[in-house]
mmCIF file of C-alpha atoms in Angstrom:
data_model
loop_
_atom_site.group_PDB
_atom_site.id
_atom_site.type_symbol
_atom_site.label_atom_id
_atom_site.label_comp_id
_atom_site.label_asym_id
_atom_site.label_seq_id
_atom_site.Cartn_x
_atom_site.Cartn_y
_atom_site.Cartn_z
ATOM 1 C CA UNK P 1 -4.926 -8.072 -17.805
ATOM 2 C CA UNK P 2 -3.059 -10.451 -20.499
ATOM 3 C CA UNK P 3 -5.932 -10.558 -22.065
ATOM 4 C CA UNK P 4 -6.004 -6.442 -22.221
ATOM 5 C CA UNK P 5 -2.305 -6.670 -23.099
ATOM 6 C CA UNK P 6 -3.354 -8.935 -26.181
ATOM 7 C CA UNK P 7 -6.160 -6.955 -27.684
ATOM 8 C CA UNK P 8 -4.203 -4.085 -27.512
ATOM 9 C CA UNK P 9 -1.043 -5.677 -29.376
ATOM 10 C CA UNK P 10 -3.261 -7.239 -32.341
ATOM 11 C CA UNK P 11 -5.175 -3.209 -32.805
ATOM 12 C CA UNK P 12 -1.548 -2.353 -33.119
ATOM 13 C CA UNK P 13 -0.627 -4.870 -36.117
ATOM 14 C CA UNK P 14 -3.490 -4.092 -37.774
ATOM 15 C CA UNK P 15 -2.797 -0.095 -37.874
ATOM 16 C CA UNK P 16 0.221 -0.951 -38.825
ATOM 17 C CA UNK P 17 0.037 -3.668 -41.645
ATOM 18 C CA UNK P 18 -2.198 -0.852 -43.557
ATOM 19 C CA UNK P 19 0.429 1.219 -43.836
ATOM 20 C CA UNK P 20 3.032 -0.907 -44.961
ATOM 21 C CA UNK P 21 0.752 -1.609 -47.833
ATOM 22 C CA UNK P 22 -0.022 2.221 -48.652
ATOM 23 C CA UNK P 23 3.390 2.849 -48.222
ATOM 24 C CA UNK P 24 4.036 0.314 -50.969
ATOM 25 C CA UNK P 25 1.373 1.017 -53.398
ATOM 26 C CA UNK P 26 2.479 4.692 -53.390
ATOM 27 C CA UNK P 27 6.282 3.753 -54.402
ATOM 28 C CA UNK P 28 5.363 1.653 -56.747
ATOM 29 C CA UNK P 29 2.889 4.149 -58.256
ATOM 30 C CA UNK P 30 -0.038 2.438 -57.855
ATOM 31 C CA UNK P 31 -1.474 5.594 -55.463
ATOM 32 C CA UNK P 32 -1.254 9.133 -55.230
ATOM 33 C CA UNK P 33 1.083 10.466 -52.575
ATOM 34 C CA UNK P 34 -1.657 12.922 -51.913
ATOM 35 C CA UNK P 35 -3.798 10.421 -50.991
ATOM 36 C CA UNK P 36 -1.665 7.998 -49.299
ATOM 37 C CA UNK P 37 -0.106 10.440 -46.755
ATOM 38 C CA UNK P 38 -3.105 11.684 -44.874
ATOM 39 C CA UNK P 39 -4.496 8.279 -44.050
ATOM 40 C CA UNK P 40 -0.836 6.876 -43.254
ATOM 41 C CA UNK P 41 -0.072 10.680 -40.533
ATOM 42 C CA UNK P 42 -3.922 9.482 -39.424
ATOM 43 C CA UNK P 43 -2.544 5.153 -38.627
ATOM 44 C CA UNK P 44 0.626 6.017 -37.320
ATOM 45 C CA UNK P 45 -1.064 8.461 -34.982
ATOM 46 C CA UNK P 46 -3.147 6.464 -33.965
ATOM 47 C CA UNK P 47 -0.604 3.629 -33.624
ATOM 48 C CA UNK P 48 1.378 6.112 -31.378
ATOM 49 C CA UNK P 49 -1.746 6.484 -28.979
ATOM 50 C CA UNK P 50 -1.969 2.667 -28.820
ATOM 51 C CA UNK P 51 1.681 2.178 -28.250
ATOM 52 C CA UNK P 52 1.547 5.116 -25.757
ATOM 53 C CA UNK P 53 -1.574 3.819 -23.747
ATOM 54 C CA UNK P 54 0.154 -0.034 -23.478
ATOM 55 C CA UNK P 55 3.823 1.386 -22.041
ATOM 56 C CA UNK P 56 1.497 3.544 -19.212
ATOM 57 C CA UNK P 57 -1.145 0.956 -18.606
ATOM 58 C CA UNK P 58 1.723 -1.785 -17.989
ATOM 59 C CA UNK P 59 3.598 0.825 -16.120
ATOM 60 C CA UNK P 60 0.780 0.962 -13.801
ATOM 61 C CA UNK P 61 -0.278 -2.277 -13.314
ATOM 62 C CA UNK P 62 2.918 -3.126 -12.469
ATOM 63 C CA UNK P 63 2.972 -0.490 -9.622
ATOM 64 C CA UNK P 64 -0.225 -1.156 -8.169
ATOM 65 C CA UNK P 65 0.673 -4.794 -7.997
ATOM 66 C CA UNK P 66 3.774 -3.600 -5.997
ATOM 67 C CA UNK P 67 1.367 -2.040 -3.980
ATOM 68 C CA UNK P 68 -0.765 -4.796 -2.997
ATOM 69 C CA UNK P 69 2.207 -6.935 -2.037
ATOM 70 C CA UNK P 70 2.968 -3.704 0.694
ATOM 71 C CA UNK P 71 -0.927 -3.677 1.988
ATOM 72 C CA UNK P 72 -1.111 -7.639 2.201
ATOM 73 C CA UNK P 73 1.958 -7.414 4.693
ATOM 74 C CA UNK P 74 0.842 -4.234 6.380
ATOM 75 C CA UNK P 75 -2.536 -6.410 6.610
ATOM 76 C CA UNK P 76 -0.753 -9.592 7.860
ATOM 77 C CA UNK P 77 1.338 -7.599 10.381
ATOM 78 C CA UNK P 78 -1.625 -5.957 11.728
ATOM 79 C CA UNK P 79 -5.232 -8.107 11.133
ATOM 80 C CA UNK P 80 -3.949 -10.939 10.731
ATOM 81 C CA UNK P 81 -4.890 -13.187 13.991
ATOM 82 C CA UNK P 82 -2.921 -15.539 15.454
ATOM 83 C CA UNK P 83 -4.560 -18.364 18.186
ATOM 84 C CA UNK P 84 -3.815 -17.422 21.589
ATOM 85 C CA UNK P 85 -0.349 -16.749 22.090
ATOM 86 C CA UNK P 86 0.577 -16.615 18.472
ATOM 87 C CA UNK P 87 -1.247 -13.290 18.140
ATOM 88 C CA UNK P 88 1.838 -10.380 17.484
ATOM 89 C CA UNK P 89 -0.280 -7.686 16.843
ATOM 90 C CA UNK P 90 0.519 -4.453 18.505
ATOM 91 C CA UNK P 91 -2.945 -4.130 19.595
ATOM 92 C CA UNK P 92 -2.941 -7.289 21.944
ATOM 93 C CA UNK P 93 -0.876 -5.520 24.407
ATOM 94 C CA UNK P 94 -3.900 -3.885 25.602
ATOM 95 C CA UNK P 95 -5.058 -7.469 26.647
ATOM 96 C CA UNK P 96 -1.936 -8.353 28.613
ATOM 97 C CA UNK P 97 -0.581 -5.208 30.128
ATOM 98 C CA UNK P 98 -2.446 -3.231 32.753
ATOM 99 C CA UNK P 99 -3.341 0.419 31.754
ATOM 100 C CA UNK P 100 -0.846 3.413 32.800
ATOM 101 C CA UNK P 101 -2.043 4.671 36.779
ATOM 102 C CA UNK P 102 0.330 7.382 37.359
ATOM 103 C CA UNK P 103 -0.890 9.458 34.385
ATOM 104 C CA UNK P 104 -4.385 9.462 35.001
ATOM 105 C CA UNK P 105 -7.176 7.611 37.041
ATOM 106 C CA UNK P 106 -7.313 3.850 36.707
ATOM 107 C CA UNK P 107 -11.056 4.273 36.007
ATOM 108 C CA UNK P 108 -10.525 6.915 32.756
ATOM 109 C CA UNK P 109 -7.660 4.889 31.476
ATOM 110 C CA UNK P 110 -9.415 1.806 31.680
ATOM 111 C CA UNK P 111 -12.347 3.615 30.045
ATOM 112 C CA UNK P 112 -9.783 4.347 27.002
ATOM 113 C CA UNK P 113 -8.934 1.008 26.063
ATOM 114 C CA UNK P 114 -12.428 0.624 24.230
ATOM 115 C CA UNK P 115 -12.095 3.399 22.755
ATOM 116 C CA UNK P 116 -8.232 2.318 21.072
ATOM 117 C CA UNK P 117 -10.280 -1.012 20.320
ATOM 118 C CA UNK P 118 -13.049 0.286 18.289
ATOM 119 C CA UNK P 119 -10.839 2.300 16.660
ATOM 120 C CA UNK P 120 -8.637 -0.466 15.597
ATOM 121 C CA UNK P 121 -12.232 -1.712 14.046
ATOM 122 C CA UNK P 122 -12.732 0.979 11.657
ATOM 123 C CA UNK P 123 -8.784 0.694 10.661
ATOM 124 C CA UNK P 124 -9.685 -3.044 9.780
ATOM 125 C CA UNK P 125 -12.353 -2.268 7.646
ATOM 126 C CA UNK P 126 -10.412 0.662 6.120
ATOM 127 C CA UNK P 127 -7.929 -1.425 5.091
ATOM 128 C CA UNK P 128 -10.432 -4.400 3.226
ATOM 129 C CA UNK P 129 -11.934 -1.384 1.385
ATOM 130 C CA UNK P 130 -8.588 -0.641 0.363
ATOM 131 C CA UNK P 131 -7.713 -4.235 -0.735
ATOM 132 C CA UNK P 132 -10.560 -4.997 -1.961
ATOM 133 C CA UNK P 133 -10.559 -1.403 -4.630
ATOM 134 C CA UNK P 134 -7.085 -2.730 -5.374
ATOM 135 C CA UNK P 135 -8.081 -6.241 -6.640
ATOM 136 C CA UNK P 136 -10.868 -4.144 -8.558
ATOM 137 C CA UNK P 137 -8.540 -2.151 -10.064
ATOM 138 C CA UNK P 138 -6.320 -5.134 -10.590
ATOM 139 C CA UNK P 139 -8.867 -6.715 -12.757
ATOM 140 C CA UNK P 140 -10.044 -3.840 -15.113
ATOM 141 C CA UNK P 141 -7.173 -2.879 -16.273
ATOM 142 C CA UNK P 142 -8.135 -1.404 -19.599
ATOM 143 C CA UNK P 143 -10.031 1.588 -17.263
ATOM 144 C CA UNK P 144 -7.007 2.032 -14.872
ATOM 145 C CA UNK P 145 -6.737 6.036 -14.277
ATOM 146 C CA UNK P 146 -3.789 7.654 -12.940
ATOM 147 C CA UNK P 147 -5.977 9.406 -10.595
ATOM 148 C CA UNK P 148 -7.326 5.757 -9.323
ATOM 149 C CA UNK P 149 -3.362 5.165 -8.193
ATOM 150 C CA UNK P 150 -3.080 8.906 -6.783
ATOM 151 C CA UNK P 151 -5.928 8.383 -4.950
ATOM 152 C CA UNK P 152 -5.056 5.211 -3.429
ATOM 153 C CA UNK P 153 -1.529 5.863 -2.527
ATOM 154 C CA UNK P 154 -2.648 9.305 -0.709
ATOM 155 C CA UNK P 155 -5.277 7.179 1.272
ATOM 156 C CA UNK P 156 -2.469 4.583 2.134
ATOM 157 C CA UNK P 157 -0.359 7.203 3.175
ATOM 158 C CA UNK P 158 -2.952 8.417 5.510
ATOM 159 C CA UNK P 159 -4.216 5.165 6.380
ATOM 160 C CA UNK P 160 -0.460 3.779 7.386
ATOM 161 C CA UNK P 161 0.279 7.435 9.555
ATOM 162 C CA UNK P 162 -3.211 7.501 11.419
ATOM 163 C CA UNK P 163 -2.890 3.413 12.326
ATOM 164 C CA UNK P 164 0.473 4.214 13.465
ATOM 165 C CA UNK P 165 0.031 7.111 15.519
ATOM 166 C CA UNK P 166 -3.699 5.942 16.816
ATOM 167 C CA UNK P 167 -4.042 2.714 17.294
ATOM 168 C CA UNK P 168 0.260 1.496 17.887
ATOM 169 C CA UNK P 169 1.474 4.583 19.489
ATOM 170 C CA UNK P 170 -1.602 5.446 21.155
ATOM 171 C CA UNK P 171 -1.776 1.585 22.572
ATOM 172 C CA UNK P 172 2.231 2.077 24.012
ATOM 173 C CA UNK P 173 1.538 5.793 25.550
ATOM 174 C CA UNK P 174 -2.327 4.123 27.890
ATOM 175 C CA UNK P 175 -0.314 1.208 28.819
ATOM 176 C CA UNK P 176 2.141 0.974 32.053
ATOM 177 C CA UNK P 177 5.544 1.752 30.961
ATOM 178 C CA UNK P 178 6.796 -0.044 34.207
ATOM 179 C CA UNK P 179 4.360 -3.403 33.719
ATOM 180 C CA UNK P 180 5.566 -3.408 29.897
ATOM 181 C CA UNK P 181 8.811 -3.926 29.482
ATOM 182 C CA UNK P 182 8.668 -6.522 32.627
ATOM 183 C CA UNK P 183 6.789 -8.431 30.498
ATOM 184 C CA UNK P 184 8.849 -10.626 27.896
ATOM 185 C CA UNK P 185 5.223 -11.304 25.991
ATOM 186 C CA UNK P 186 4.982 -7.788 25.538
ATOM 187 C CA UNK P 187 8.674 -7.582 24.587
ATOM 188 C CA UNK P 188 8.219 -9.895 22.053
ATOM 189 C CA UNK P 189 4.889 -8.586 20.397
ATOM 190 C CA UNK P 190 6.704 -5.044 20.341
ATOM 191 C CA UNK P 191 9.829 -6.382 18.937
ATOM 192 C CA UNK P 192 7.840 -8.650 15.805
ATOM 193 C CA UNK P 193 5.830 -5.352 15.449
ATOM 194 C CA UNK P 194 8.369 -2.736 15.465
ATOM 195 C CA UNK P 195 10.818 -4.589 13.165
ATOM 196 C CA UNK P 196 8.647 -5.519 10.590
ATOM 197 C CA UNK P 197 6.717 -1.677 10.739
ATOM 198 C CA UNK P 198 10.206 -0.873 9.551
ATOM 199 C CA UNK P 199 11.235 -2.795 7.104
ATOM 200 C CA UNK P 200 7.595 -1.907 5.941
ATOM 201 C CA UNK P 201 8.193 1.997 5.370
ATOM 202 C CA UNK P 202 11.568 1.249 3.808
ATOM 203 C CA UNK P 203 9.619 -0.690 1.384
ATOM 204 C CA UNK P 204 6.561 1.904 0.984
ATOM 205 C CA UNK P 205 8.668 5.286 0.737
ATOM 206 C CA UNK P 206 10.409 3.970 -1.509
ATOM 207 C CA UNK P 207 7.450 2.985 -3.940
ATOM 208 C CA UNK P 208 6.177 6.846 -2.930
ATOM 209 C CA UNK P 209 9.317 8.118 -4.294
ATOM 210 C CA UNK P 210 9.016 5.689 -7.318
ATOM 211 C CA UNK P 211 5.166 7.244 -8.010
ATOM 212 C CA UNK P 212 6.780 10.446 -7.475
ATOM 213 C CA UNK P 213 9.866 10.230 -10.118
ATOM 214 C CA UNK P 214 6.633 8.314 -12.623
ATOM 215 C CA UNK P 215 5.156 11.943 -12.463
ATOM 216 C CA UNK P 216 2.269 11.036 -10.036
ATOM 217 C CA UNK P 217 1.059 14.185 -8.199
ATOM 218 C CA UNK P 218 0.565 12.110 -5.009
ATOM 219 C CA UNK P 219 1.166 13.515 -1.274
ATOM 220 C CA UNK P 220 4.633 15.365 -0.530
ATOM 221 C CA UNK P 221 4.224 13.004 2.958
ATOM 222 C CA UNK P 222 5.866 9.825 3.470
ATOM 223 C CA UNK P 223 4.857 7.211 5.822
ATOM 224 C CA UNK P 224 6.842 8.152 9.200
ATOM 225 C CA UNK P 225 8.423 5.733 11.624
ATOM 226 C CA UNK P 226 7.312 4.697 15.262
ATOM 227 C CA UNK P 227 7.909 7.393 17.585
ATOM 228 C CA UNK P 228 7.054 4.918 20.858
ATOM 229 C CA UNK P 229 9.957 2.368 22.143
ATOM 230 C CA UNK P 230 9.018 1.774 25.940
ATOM 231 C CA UNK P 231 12.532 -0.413 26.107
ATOM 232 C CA UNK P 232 14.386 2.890 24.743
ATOM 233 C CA UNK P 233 15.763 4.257 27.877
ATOM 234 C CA UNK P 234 18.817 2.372 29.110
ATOM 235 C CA UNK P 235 17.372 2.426 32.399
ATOM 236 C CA UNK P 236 14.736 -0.241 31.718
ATOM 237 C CA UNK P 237 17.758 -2.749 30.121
ATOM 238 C CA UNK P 238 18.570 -3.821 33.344
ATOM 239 C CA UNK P 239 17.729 -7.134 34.160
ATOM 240 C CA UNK P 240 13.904 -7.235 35.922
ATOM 241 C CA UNK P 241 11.683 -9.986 36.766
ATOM 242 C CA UNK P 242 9.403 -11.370 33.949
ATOM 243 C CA UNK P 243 6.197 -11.125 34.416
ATOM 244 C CA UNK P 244 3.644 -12.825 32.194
ATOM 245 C CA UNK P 245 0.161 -11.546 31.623
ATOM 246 C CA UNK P 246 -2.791 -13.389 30.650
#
């Protein structure tokens, strides 16, 4: 990318060193005006394009390295994981909290856990393509496209919603309502999960907006909260015996 920068800066000089020197040659005389001014409209167009093409390019690059600092923590949040009890992601509760028996049949609810799981797979890899297109991007600057950033914030927009609503929300509607919040592993997990899934759409709306106001034609959607908080009703704040699920 400096590199890019560099090249970029010296085509610049070199346009414009010419036409200090036409310039000069035609006031002292030395030239025609009629022949200096085409060529010197032609070098300080063409400067103009340069100058133009730097300002965006830089503009972009610094965006989409915004945007890999929000996918590495929506990655660490969520795929990142931790060695027994250090794993937070919202996905473990499925491990340590019996499935919901009220709403359905133990058998079908137990049958949708794999389901929730292999979803969470393709997710996962979803989100390494993603990375790994941004790190792409990161390092060929000089070919950066505005549609490359359109495209990828749209699919992160997508990508954040359907994780959120399929794999979190989905995850907190199978599981027992009553089993869950009498668990203070759960409690914990949801707590990690649900602050930092906040802080996390602050951050990414706000960069949406930012593409937005920049003149990308990206997705009129935002990234929308978590609609799911099983310790929500007062109800289930009164004190209840911990249970701990292995």
């Amino acid at each position: 990318m400096r590199e890019y920068f560099g090249s970029l800066s010296k085509g610049q000089v070199w346009l414009f060193t010419p036409q200090l020197a036409l310039l000069g040659l035609t006031f002292l005389r030395y030239l025609s005006i009629l022949y200096t001014a085409p060529i010197i409209v032609s070098l300080a167009a063409i400067w103009g394009w340069l100058d133009y093409t730097k300002k965006t390019h830089r503009a972009a690059l610094e965006l989409l390295s915004q945007f890999e600092v929000l996918l590495d923590d929506f990655g660490r949040l969520n795929f990142e994981q931790g060695g027994g009890a250090e794993d937070k992601r919202i996905v473990k509760l499925l491990d340590i909290v019996p499935p919901e028996s009220n709403a359905m049949r133990p058998e079908i609810a137990s049958a949708e856990i794999p389901g929730i799981k292999d979803l969470f797979l393709v997710f996962q890899f979803w989100y390494f393509s993603m990375r790994d297109k941004v790190r792409i991007m990161m390092r060929k600057a000089g070919v950066l496209l505005d549609y490359d950033l359109i495209e990828l914030a749209n699919d992160f927009v997508e990508f954040y919603n359907g994780y959120v609503e399929k794999i979190a929300e989905g995850s907190l509607r199978l599981l027992s309502k009553q089993e869950l919040v009498r668990s203070a592993r759960a409690r914990g997990i949801f707590k990690n999960f649900a602050t930092n899934l906040s802080e996390l759409r602050g951050r990414s709306n706000i960069f949406l907006k930012k593409l937005r106001s920049y003149g990308y034609s990206i997705s009129g959607m935002d990234v929308r909260p978590l609609g799911t908080d099983p310790w929500a009703d007062s109800s289930n704040e009164s004190p209840q015996p911990e249970t701990s699920y292995r």
